[in-house]
mmCIF file with all atom_site columns, C-alpha atoms in Angstrom:
data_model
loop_
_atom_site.group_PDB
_atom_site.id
_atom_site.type_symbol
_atom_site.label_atom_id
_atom_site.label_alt_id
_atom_site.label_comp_id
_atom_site.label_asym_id
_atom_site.label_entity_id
_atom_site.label_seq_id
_atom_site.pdbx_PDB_ins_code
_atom_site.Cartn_x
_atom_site.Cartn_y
_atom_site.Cartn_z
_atom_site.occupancy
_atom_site.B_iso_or_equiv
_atom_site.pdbx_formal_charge
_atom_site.auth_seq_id
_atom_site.auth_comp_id
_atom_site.auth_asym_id
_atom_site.auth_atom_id
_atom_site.pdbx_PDB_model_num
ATOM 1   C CA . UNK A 1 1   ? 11.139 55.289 -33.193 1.00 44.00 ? 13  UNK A CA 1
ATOM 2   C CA . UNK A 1 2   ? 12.516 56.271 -36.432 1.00 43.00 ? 14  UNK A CA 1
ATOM 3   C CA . UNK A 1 3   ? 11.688 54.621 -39.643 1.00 47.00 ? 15  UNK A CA 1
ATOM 4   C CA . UNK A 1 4   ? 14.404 55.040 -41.276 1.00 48.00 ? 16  UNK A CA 1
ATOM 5   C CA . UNK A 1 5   ? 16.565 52.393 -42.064 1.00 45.00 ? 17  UNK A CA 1
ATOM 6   C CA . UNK A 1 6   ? 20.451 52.086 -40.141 1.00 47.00 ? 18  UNK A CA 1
ATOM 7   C CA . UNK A 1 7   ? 23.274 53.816 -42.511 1.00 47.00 ? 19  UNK A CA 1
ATOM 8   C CA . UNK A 1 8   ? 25.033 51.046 -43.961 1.00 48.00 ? 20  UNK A CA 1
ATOM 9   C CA . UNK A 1 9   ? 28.393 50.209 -41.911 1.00 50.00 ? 21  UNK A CA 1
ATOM 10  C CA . UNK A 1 10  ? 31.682 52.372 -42.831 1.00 48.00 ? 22  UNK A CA 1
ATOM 11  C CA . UNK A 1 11  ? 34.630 51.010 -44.179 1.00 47.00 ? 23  UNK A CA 1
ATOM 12  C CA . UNK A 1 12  ? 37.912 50.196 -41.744 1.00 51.00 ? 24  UNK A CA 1
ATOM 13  C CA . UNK A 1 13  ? 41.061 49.975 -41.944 1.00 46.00 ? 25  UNK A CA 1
ATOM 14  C CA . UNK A 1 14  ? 41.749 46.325 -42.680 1.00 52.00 ? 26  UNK A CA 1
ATOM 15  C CA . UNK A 1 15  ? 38.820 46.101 -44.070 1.00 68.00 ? 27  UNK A CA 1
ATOM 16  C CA . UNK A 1 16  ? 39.762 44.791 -47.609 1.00 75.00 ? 28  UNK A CA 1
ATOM 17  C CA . UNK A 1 17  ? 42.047 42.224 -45.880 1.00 71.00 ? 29  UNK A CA 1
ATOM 18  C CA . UNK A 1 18  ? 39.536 40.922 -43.668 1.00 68.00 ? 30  UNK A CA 1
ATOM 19  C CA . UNK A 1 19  ? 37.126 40.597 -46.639 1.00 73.00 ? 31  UNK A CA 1
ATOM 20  C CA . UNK A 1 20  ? 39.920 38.586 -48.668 1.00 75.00 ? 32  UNK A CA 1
ATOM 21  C CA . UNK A 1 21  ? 40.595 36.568 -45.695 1.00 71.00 ? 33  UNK A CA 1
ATOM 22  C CA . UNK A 1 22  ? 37.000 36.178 -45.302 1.00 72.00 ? 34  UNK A CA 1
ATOM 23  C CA . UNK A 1 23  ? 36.796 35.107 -49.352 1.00 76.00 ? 35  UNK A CA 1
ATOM 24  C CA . UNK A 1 24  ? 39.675 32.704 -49.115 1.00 77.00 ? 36  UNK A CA 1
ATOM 25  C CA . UNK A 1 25  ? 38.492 30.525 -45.828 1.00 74.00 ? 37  UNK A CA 1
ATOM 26  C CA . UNK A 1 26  ? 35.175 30.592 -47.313 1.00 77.00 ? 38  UNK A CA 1
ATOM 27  C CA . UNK A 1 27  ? 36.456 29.022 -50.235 1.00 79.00 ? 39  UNK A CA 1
ATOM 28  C CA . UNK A 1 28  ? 38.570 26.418 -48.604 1.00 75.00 ? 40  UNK A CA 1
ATOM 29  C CA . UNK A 1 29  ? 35.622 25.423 -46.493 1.00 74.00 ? 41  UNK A CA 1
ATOM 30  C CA . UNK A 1 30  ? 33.539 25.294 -49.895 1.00 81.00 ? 42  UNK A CA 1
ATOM 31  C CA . UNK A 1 31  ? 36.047 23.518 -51.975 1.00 82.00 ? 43  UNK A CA 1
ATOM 32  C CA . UNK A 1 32  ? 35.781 20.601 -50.254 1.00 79.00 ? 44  UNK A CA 1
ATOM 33  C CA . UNK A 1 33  ? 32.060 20.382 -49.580 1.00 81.00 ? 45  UNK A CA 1
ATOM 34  C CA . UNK A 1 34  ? 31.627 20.943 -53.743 1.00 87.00 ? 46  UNK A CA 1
ATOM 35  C CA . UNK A 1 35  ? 34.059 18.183 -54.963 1.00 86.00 ? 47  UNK A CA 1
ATOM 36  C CA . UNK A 1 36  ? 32.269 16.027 -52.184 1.00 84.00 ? 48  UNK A CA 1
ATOM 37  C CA . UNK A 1 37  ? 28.385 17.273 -53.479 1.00 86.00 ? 49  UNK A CA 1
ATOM 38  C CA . UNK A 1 38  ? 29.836 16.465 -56.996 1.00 88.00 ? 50  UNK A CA 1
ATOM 39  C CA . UNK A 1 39  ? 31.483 13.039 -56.563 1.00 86.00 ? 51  UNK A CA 1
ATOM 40  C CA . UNK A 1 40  ? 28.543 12.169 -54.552 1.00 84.00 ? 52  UNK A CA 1
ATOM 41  C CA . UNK A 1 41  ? 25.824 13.128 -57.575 1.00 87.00 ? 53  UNK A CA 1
ATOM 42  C CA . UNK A 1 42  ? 28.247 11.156 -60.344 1.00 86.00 ? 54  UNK A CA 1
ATOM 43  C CA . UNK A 1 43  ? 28.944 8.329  -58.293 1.00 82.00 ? 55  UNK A CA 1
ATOM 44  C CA . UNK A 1 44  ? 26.372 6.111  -59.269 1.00 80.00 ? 56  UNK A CA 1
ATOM 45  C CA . UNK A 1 45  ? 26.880 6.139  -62.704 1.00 83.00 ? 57  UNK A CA 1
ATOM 46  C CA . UNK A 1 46  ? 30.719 4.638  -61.479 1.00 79.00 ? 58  UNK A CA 1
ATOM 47  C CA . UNK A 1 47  ? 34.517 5.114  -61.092 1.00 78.00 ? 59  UNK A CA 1
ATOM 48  C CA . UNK A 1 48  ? 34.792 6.501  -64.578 1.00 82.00 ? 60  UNK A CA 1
ATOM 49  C CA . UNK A 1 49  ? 32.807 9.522  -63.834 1.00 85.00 ? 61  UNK A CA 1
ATOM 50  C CA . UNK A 1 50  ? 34.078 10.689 -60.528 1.00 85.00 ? 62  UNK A CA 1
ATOM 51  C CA . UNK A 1 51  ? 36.536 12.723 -62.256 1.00 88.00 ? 63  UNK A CA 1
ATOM 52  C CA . UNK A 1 52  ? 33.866 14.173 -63.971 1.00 88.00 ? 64  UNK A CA 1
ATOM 53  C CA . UNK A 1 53  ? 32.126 15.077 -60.432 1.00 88.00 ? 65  UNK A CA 1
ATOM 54  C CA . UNK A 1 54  ? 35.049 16.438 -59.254 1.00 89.00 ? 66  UNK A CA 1
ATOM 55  C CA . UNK A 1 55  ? 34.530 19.452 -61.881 1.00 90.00 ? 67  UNK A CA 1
ATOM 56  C CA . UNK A 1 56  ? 31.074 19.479 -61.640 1.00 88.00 ? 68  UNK A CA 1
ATOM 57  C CA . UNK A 1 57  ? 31.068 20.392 -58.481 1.00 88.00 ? 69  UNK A CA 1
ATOM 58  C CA . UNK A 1 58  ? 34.040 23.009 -58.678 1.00 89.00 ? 70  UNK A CA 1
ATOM 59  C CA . UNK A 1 59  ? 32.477 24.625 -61.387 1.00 89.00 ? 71  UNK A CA 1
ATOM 60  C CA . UNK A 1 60  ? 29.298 24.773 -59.638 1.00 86.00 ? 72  UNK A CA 1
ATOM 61  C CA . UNK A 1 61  ? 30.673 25.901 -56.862 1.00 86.00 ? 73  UNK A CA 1
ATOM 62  C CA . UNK A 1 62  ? 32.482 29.569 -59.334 1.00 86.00 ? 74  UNK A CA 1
ATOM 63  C CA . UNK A 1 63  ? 29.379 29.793 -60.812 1.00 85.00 ? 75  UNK A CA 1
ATOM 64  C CA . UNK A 1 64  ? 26.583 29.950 -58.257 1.00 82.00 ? 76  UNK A CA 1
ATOM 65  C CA . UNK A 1 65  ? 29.349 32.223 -55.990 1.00 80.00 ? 77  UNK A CA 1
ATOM 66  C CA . UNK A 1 66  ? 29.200 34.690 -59.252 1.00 81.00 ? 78  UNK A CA 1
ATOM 67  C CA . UNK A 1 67  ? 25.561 34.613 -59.673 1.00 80.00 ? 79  UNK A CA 1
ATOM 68  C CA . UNK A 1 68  ? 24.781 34.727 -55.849 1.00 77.00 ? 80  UNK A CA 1
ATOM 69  C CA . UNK A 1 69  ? 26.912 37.885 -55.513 1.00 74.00 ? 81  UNK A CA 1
ATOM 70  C CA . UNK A 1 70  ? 25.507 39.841 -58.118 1.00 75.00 ? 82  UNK A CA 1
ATOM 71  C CA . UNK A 1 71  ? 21.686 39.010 -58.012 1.00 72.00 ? 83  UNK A CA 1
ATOM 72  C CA . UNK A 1 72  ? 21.560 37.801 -54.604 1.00 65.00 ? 84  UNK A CA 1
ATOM 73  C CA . UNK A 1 73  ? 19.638 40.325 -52.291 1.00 64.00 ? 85  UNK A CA 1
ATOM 74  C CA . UNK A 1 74  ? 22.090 39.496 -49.261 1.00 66.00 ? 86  UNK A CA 1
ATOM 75  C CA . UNK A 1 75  ? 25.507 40.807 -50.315 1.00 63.00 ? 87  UNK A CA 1
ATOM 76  C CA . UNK A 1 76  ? 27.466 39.915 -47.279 1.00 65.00 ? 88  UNK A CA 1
ATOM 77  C CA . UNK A 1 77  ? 26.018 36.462 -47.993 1.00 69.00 ? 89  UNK A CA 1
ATOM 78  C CA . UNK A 1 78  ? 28.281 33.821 -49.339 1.00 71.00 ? 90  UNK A CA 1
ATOM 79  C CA . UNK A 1 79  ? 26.558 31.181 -51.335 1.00 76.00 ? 91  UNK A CA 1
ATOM 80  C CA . UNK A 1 80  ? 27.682 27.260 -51.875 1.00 76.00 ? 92  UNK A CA 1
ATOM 81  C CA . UNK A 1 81  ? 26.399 24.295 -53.210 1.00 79.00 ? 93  UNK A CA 1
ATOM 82  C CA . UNK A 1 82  ? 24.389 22.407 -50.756 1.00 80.00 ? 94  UNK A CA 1
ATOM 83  C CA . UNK A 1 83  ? 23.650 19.035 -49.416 1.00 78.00 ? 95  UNK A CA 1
ATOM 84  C CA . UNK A 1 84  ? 20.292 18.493 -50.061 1.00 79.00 ? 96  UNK A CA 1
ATOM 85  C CA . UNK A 1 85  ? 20.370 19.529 -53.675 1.00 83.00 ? 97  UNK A CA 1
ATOM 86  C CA . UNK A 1 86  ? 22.873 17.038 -54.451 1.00 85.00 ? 98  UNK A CA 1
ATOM 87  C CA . UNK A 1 87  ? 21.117 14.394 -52.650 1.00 82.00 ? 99  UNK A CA 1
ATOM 88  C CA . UNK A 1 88  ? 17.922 14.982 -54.501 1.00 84.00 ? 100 UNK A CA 1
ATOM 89  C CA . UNK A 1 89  ? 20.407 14.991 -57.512 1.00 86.00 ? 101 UNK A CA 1
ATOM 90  C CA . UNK A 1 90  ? 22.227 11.783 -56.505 1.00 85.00 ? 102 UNK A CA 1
ATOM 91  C CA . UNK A 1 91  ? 18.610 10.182 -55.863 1.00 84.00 ? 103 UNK A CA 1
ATOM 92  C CA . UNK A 1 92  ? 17.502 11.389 -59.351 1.00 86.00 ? 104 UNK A CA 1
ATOM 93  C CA . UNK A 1 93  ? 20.392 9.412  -61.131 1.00 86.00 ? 105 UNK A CA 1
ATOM 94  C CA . UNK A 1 94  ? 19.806 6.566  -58.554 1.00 82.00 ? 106 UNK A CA 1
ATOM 95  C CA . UNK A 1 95  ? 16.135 6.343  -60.356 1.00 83.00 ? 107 UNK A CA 1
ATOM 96  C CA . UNK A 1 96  ? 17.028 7.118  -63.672 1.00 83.00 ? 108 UNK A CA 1
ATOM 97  C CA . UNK A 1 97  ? 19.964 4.314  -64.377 1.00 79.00 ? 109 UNK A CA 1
ATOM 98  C CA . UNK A 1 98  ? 17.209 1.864  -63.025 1.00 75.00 ? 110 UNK A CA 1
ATOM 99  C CA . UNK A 1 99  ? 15.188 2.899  -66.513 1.00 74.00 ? 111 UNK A CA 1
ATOM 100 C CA . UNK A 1 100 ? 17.497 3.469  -68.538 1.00 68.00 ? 112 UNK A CA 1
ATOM 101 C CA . UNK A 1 101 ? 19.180 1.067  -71.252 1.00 67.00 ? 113 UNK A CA 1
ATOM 102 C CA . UNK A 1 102 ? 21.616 0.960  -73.693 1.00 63.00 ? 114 UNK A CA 1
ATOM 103 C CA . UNK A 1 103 ? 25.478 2.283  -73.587 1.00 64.00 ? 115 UNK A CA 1
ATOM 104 C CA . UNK A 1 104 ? 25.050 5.458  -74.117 1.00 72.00 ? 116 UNK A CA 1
ATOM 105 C CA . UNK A 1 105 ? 22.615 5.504  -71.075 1.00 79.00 ? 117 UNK A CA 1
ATOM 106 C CA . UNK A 1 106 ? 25.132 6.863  -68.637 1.00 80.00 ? 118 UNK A CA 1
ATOM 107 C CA . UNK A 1 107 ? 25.727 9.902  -71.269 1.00 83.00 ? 119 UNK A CA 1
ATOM 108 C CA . UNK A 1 108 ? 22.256 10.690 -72.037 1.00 85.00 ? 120 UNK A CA 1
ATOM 109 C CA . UNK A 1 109 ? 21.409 10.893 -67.466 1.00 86.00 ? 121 UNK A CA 1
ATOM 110 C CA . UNK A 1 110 ? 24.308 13.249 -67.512 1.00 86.00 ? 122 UNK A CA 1
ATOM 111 C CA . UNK A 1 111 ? 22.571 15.449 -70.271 1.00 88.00 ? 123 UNK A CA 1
ATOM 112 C CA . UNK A 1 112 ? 19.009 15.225 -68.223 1.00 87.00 ? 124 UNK A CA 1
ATOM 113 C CA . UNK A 1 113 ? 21.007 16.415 -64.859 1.00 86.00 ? 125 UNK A CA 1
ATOM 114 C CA . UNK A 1 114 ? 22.321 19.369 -66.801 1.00 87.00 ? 126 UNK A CA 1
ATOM 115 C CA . UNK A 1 115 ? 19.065 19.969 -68.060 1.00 90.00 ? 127 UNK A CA 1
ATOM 116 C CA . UNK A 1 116 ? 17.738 19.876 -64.504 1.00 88.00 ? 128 UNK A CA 1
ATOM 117 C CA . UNK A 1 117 ? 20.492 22.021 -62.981 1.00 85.00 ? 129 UNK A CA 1
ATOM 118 C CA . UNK A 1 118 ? 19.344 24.753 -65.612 1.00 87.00 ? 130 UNK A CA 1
ATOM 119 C CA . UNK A 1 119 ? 15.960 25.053 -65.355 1.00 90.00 ? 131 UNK A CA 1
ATOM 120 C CA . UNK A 1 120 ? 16.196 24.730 -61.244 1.00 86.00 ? 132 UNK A CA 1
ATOM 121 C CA . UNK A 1 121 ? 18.991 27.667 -61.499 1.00 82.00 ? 133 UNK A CA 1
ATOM 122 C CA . UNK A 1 122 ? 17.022 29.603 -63.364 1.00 86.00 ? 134 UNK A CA 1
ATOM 123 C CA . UNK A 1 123 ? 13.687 29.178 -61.263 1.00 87.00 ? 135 UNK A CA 1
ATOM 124 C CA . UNK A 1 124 ? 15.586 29.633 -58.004 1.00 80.00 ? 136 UNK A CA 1
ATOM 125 C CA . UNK A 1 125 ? 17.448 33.193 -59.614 1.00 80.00 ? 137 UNK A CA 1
ATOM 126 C CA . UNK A 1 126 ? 13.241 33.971 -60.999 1.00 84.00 ? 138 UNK A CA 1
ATOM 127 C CA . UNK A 1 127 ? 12.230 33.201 -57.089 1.00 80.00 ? 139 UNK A CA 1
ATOM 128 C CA . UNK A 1 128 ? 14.785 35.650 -55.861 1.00 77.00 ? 140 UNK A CA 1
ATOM 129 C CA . UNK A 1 129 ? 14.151 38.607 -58.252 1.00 79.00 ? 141 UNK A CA 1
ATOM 130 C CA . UNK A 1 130 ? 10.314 38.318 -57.478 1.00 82.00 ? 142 UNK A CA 1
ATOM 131 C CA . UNK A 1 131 ? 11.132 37.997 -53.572 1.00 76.00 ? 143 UNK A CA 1
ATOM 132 C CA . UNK A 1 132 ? 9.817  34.948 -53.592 1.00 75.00 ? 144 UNK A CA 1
ATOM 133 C CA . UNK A 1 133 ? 11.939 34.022 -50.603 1.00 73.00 ? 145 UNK A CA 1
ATOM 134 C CA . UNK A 1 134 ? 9.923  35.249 -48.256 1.00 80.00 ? 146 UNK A CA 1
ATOM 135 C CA . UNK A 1 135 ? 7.316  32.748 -48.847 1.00 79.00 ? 147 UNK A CA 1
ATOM 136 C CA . UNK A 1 136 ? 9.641  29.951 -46.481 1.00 77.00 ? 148 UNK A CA 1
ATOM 137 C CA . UNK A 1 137 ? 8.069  31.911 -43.484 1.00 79.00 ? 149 UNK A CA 1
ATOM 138 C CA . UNK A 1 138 ? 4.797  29.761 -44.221 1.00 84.00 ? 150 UNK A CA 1
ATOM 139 C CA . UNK A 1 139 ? 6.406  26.630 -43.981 1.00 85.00 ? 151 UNK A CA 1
ATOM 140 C CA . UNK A 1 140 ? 5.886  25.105 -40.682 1.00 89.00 ? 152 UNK A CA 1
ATOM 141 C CA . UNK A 1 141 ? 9.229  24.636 -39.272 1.00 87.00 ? 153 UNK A CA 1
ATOM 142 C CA . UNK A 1 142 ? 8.992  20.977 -37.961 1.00 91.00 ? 154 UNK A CA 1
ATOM 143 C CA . UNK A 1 143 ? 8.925  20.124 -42.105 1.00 89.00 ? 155 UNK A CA 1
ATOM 144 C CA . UNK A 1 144 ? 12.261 22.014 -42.711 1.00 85.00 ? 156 UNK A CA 1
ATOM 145 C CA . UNK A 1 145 ? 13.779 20.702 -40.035 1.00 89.00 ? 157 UNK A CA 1
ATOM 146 C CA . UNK A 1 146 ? 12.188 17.098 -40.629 1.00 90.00 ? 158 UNK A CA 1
ATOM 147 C CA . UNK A 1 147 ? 13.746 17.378 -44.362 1.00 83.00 ? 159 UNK A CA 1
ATOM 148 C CA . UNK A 1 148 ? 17.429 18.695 -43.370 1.00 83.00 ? 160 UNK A CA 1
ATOM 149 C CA . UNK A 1 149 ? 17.503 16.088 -40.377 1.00 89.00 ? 161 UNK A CA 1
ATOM 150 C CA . UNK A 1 150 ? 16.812 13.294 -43.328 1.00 86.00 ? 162 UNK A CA 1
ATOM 151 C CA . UNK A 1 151 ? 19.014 14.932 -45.625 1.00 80.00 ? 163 UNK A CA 1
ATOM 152 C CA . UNK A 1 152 ? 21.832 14.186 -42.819 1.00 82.00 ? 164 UNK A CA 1
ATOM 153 C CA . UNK A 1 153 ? 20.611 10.719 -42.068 1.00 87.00 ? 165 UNK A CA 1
ATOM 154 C CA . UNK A 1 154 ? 20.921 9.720  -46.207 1.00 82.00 ? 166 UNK A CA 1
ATOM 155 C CA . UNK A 1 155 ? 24.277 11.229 -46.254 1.00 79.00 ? 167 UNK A CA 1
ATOM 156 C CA . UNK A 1 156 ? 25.595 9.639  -43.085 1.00 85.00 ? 168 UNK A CA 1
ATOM 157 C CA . UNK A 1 157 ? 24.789 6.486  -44.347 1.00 84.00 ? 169 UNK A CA 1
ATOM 158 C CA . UNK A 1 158 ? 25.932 6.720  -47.634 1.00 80.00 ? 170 UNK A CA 1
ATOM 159 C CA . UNK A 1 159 ? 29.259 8.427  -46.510 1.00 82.00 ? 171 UNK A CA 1
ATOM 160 C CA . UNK A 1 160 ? 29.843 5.407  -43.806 1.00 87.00 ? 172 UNK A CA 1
ATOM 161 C CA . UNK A 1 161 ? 30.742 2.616  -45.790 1.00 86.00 ? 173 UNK A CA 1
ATOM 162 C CA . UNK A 1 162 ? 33.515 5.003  -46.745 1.00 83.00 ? 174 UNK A CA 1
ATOM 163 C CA . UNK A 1 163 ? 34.420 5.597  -44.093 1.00 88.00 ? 175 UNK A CA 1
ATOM 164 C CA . UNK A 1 164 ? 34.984 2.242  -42.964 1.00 88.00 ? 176 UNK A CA 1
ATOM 165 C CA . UNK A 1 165 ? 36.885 1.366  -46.073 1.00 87.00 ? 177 UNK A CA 1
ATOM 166 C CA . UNK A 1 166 ? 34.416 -1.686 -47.308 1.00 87.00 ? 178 UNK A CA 1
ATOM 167 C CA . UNK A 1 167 ? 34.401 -2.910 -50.464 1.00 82.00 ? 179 UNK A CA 1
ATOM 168 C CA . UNK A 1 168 ? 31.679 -1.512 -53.098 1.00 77.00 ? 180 UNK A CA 1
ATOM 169 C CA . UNK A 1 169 ? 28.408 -3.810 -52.934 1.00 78.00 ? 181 UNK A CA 1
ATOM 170 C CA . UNK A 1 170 ? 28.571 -4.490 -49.428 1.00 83.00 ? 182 UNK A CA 1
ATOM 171 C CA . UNK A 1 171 ? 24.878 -3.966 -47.918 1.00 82.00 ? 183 UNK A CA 1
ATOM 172 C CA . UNK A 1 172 ? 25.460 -1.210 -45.218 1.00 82.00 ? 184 UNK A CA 1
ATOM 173 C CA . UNK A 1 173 ? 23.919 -3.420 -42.661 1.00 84.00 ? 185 UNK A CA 1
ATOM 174 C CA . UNK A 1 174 ? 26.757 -5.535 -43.177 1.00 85.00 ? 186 UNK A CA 1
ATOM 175 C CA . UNK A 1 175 ? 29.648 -3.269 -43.210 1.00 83.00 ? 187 UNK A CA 1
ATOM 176 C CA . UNK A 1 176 ? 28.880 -1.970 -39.421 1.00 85.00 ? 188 UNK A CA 1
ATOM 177 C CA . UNK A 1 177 ? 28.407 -5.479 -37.975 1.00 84.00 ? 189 UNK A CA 1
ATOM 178 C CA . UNK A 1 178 ? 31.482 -7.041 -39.743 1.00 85.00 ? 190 UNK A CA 1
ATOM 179 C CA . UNK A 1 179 ? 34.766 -5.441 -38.147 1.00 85.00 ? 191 UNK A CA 1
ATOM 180 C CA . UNK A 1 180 ? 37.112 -8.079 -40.599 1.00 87.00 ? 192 UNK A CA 1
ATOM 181 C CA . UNK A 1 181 ? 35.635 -6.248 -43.708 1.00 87.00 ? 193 UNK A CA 1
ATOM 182 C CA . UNK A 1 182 ? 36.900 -2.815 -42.447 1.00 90.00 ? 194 UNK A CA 1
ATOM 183 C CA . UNK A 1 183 ? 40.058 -1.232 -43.933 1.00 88.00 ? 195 UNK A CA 1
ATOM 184 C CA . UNK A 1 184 ? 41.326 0.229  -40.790 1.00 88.00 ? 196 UNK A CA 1
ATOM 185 C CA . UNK A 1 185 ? 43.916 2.834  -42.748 1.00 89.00 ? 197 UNK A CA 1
ATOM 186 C CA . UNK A 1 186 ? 40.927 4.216  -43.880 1.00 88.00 ? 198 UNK A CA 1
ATOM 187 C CA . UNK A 1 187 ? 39.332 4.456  -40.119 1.00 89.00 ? 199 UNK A CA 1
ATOM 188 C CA . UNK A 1 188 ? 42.182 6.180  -38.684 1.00 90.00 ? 200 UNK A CA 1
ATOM 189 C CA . UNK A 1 189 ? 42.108 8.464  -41.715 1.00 90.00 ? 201 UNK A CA 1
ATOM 190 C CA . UNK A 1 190 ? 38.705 9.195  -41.233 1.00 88.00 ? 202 UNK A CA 1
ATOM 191 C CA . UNK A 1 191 ? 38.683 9.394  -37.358 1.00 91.00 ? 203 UNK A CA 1
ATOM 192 C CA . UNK A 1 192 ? 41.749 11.564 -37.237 1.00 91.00 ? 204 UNK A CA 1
ATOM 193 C CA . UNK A 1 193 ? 39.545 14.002 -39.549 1.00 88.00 ? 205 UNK A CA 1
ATOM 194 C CA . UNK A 1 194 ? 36.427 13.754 -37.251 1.00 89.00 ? 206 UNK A CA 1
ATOM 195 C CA . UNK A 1 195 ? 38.635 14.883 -34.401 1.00 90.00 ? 207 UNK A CA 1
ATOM 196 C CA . UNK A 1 196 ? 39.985 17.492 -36.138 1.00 88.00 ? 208 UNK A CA 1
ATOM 197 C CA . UNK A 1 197 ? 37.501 19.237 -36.689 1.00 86.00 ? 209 UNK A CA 1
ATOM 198 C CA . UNK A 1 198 ? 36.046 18.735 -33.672 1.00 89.00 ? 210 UNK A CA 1
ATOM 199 C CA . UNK A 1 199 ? 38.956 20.081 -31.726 1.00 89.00 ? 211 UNK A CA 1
ATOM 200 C CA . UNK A 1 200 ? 40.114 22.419 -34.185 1.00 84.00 ? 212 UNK A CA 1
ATOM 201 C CA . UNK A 1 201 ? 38.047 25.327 -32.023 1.00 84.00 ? 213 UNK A CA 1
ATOM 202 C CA . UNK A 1 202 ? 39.921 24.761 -28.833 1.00 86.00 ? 214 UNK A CA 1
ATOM 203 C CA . UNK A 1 203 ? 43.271 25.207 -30.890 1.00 83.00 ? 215 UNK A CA 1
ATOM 204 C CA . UNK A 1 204 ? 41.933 28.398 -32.918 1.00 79.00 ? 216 UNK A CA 1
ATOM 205 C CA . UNK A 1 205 ? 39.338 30.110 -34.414 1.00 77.00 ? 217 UNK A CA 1
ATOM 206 C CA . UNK A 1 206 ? 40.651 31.777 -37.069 1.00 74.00 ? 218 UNK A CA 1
ATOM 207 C CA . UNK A 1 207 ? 40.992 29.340 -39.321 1.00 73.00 ? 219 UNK A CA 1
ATOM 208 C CA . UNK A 1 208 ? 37.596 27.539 -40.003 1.00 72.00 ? 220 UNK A CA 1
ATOM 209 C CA . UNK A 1 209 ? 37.135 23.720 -37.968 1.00 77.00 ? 221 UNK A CA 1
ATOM 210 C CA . UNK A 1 210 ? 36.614 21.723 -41.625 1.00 74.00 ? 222 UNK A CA 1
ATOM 211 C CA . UNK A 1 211 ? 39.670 22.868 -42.664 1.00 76.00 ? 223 UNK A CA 1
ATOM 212 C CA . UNK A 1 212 ? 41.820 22.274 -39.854 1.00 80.00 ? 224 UNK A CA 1
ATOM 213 C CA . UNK A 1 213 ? 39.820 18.681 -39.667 1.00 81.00 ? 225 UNK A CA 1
ATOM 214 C CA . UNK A 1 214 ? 41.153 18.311 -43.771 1.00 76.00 ? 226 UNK A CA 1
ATOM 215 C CA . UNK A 1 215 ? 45.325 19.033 -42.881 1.00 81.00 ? 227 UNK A CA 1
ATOM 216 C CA . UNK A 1 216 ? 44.493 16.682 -39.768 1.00 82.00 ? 228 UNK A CA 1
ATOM 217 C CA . UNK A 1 217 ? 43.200 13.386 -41.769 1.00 82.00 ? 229 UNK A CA 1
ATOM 218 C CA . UNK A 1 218 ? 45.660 14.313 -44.992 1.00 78.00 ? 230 UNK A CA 1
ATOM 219 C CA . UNK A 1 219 ? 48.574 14.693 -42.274 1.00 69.00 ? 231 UNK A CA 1
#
């Protein structure tokens, strides 16, 4: 068996288009996921920061797809923000406006998440010059999969209140059990997106299911 390594694949007609096809479904499928990471990080310092979240996450979104590409050691790779960073994030602030006093407190979290984004950036890029990636094969499996599964769960619940439409403060234990709290626009919105994207691959496959689940609850 030869050692050496398979000649990398030659270019095809079409190529370029399927690669800016590739590109621009990529980016509608992590456009959404971004704003949604970002909003979800800023929302607990409240409604006047949202906006704020919104380009936090865009920007976040440019900047780790420009840094991925040329550092990352998988080039056909394309890299997003991800859930459980901004959960760890969102818990962070969670934490942090517990301690914190004063009216400039909201300013000063937003400084220390910054700060925080930075230095974890910058260890993650260190981790992947070094090949420190290939240390994850000595993590036992059951913990990564133990971790995403709760990373799920936390979002779930938070996102599930929204999705029923009740009113902020309402203890989630609450919201399920009381149907008269609900704000049934916002069910059908949110159920005609769930089955979007859950049909979406019986209708096509070109066009990625989270997008085709988007036009659906927008529609």
């Amino acid at each position: 068996m030869s050692a050496n390594p398979p000649a990398p694949p030659t270019s095809q007609p079409g190529g370029w288009a399927g690669e800016a096809w590739g590109g621009f479904a990529s980016m509608l499928v992590a456009l959404p996921s971004s704003i949604a990471y970002g909003v979800a990080v800023y929302a607990a310092l409240g409604a006047d920061y949202i906006a704020l979240g919104v380009r936090a996450g865009i920007l976040g979104a440019i900047v780790l797809g420009l840094v991925a590409a040329a550092i990352g050691g998988s080039p056909r790779l394309i890299s997003a923000p991800c859930a459980p960073a901004a959960a760890v994030l969102a818990a962070l602030i969670g934490d942090w406006l517990g301690d914190a006093h004063g009216p400039a407190a909201s300013e000063r979290i937003i400084v220390v998440v910054m700060v925080v984004a930075l230095f974890s950036g910058g260890l993650q890029t260190a981790y992947g010059l070094i090949g420190g990636g290939r240390l994850i094969k000595y993590i036992p499996y059951p913990v990564v999969a133990g971790y995403l599964s709760a990373v799920g769960v936390i979002i779930f619940l938070g996102q599930l209140p929204k999705f029923l439409g009740v009113a902020k403060g309402i203890s989630l234990g609450r919201a399920t059990v009381s149907p008269d709290l609900w704000q049934w626009p916002a069910v059908i919105v949110g159920a005609t997106t769930i089955a979007g994207v859950l049909l979406a691959p019986r209708v096509t496959r070109r066009v990625p299911a989270p997008i085709l689940g988007l036009m659906a609850g927008v529609a």
